[in-house]
Short mmCIF file of C-alpha atoms and ligand atoms in Angstrom, two decimals:
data_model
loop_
_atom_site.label_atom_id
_atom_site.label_comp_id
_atom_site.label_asym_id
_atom_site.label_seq_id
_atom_site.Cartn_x
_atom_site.Cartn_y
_atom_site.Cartn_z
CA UNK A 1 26.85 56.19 -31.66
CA UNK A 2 27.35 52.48 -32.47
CA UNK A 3 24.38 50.11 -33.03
CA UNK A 4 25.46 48.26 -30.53
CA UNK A 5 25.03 51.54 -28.14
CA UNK A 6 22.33 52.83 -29.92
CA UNK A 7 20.67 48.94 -28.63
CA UNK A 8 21.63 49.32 -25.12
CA UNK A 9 20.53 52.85 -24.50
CA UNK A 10 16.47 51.74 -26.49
CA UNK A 11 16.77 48.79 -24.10
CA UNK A 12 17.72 50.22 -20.87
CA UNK A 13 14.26 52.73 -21.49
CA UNK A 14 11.53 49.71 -21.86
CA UNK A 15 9.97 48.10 -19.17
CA UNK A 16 10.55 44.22 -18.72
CA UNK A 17 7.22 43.23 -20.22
CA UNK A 18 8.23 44.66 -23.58
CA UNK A 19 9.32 43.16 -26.57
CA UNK A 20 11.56 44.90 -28.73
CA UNK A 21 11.48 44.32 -32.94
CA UNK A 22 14.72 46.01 -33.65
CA UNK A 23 13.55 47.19 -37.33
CA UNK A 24 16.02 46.22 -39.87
CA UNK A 25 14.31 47.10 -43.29
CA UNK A 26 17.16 48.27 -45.90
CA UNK A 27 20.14 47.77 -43.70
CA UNK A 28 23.22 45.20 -44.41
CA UNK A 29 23.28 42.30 -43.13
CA UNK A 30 26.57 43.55 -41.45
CA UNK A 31 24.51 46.15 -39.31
CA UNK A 32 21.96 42.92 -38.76
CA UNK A 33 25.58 41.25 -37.35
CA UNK A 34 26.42 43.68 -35.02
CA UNK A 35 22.98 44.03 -33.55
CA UNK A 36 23.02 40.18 -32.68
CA UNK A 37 26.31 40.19 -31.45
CA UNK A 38 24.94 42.48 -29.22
CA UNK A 39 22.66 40.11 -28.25
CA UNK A 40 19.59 41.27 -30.32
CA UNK A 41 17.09 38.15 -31.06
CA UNK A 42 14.18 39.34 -32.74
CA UNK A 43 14.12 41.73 -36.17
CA UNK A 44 11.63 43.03 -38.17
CA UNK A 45 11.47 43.63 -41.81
CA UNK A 46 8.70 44.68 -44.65
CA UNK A 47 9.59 42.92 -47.35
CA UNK A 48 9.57 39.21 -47.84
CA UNK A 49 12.33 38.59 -50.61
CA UNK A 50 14.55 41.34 -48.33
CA UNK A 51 14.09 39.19 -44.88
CA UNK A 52 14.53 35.77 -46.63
CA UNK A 53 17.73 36.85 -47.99
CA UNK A 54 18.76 37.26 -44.55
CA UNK A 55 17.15 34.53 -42.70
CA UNK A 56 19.50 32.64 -44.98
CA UNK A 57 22.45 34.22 -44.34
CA UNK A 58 22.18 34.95 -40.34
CA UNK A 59 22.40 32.48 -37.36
CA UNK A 60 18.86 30.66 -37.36
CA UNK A 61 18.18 31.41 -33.33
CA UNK A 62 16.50 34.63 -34.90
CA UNK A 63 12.86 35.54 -35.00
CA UNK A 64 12.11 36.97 -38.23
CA UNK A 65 8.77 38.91 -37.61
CA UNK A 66 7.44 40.50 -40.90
CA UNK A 67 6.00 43.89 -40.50
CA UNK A 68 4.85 45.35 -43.86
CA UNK A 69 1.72 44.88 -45.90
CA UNK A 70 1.78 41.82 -47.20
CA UNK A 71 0.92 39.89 -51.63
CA UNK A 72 -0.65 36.81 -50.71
CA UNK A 73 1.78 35.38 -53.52
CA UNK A 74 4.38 36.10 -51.33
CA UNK A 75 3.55 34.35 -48.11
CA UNK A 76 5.43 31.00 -49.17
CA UNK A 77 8.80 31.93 -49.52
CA UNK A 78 8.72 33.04 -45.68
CA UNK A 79 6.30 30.28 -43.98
CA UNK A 80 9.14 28.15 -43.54
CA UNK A 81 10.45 30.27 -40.83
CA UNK A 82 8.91 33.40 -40.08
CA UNK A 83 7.42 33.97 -36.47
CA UNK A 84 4.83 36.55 -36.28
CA UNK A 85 3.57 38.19 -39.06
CA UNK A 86 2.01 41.78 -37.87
CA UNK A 87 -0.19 43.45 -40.41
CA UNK A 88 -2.55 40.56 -41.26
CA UNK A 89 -5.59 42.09 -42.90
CA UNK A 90 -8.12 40.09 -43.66
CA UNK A 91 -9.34 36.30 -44.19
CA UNK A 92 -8.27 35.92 -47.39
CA UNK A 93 -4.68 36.47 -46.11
CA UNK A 94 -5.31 34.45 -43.10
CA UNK A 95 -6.17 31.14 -45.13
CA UNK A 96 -3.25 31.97 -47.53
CA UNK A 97 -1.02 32.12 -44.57
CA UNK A 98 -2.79 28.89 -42.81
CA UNK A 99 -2.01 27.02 -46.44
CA UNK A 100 1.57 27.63 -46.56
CA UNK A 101 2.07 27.12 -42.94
CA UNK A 102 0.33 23.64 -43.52
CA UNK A 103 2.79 22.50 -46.15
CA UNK A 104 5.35 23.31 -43.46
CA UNK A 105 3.69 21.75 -40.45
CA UNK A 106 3.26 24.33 -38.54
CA UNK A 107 1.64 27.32 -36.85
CA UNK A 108 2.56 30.57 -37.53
CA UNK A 109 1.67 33.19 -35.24
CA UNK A 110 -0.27 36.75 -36.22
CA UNK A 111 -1.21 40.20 -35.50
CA UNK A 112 -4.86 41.80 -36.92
CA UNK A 113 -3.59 45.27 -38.08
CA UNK A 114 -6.11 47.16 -36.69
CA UNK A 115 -6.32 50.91 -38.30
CA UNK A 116 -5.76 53.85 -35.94
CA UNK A 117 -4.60 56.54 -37.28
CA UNK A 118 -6.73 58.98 -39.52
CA UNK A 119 -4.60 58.81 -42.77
CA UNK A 120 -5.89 57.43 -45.47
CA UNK A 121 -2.62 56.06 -46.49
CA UNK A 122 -2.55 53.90 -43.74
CA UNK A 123 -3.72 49.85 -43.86
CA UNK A 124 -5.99 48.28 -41.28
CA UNK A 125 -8.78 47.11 -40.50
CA UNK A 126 -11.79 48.62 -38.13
CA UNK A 127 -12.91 46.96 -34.60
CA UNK A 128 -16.14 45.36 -36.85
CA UNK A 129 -14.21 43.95 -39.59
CA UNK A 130 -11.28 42.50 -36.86
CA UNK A 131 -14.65 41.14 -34.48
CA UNK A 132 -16.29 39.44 -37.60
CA UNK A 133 -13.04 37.49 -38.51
CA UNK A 134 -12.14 35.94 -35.18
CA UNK A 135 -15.36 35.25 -34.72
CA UNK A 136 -15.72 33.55 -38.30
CA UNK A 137 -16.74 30.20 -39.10
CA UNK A 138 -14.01 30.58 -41.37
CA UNK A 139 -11.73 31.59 -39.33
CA UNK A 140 -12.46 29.16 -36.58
CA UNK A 141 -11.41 25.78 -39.14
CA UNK A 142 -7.42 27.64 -39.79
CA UNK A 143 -5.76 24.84 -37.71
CA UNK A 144 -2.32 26.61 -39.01
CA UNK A 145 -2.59 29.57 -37.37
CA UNK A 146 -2.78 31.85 -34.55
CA UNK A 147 -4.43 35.66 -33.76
CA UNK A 148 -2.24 36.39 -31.04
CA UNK A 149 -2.99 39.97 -30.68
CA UNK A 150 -2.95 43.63 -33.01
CA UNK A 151 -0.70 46.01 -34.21
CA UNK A 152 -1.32 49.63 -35.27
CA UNK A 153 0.33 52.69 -36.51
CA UNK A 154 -0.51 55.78 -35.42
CA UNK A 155 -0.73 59.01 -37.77
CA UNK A 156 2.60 60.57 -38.42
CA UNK A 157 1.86 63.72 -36.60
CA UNK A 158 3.67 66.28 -33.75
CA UNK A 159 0.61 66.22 -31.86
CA UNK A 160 0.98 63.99 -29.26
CA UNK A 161 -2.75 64.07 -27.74
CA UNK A 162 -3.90 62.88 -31.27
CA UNK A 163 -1.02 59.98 -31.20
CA UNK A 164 -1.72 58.90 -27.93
CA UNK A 165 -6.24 58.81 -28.11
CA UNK A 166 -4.92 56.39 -31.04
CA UNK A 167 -2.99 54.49 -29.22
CA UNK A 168 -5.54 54.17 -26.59
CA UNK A 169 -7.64 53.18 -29.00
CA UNK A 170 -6.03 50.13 -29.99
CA UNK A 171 -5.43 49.17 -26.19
CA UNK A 172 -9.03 48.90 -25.82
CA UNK A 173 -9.98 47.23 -29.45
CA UNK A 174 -7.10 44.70 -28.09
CA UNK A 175 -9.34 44.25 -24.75
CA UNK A 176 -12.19 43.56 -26.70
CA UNK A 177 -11.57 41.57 -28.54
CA UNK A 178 -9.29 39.37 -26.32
CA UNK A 179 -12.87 38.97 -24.76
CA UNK A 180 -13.33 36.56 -28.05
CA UNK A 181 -10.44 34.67 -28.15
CA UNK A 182 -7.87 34.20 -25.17
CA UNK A 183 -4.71 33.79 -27.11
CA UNK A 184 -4.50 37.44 -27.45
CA UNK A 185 -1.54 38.87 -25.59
CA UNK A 186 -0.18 41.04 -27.66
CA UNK A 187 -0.21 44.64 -28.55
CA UNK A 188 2.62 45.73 -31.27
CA UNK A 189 2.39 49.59 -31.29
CA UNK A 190 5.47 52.09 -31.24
CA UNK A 191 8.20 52.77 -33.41
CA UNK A 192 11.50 55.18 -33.15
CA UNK A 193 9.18 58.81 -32.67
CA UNK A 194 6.54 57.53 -30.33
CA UNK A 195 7.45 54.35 -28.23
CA UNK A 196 7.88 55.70 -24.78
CA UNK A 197 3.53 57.20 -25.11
CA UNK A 198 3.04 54.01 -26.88
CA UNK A 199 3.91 51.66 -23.80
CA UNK A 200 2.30 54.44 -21.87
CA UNK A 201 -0.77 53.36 -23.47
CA UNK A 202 -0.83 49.33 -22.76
CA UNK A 203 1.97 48.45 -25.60
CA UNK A 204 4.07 45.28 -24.95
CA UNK A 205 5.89 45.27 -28.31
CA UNK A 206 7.35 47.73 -29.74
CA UNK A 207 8.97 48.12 -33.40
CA UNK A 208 12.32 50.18 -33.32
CA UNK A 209 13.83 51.21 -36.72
CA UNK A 210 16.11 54.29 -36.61
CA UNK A 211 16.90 55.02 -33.11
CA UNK A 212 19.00 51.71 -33.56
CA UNK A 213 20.53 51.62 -37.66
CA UNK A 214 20.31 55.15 -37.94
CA UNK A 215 17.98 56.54 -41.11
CA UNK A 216 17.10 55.44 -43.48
CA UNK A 217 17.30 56.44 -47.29
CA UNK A 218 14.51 54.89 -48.73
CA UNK A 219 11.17 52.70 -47.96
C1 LIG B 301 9.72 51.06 -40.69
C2 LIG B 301 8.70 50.62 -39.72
C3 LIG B 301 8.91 50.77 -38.33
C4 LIG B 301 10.13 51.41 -37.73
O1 LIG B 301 10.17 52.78 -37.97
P1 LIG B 301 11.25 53.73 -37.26
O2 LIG B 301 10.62 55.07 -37.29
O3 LIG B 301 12.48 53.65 -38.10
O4 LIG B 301 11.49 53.22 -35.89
C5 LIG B 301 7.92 50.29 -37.49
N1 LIG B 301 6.81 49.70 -37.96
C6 LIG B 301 6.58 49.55 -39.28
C7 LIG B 301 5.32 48.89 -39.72
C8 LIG B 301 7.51 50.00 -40.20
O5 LIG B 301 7.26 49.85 -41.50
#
């Protein structure tokens, strides 16, 4: 199957409401191309130097959302352009990010990574630490930026009754704390495996990798 098939047949199975990040980490820019001739806006990637080396070479109606973990050092070269970063986690990172978006005049948009699953391996933070920084005094003087909702990865696992309490964990962590701070309105959870239980659980964004490139070899 063609990207470009591979696009239409992930589209045509989410629901209106849902965003789709089609996850282009590692892939060509020519398999980028073909995606957006397709009519694909919106693309994730995990590394910064990777998705500014495209954002310079690709038409500039795209939304570059950056998906990995992120080096604070590294938030400049992409605050020029990028448009939601999803795996903030913590304050430190959040005035980093408000700094560079400054420079730029402008706001850039952000998800709290929120930790779900029970690997150790995998980044986040709890409901406490997530309530203590959008409640911050801190927090509360970042004129650059804004929470807009969480993301969360669930633990890479066949059993789907584990995948989908963490799921439904972040749904109501999202409710929560959207109780503190109104801009919240979105939930990034799914990817390739587990998308359809994902948007069974409350998810309005979901970030598709390999069900559209194919796999991948590395990363
Ligand atoms: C790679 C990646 C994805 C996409 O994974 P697939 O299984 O290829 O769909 C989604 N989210 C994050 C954070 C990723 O790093």
């Amino acid at each position: 199957m063609s990207i470009q098939q591979n696009l239409h047949s992930t589209k045509a199975q989410l629901p209106k409401n849902v965003t789709l990040v089609a996850v282009s980490k590692t892939k060509p820019i020519a398999s980028l191309q073909e995606a957006y001739d397709a009519g694909q806006r919106v693309f994730g990637e995990n590394k910064i130097q990777e998705m500014t080396a495209k954002w310079e070479i690709l038409p500039k109606d795209i939304e570059w959302h950056m998906i990995g973990n992120l080096q604070r050092n590294k938030v400049k070269y992409m605050a020029e352009y990028v448009h939601l970063i999803h795996a903030v986690d913590g304050l430190k990172l959040l005035q980093e990010i408000n700094k560079q978006a400054k420079k730029h005049k402008r706001s850039i948009n952000c998800l709290l990574q929120i930790k779900i699953a029970k690997e150790v391996s995998k980044f986040g933070l709890s409901f406490k630490e997530a309530f203590e920084i959008i409640t911050s005094k801190e927090f509360s003087t970042l004129k650059n930026i804004r929470i807009i909702g969480v993301m969360g990865m669930a633990t890479f696992t066949d059993n789907q009754k584990q995948v989908q309490q963490e799921f439904l964990t972040l749904k109501e962590t999202f409710k929560q704390l959207k109780k503190d701070n109104s801009a919240f309105e979105i939930i990034s959870m799914g990817m390739s495996g587990d998308y359809k239980l994902a948007i069974d659980c409350g998810s309005n964004m979901v970030r598709i990798g390999s069900s559209i490139f194919g796999i991948r070899n590395y990363k």
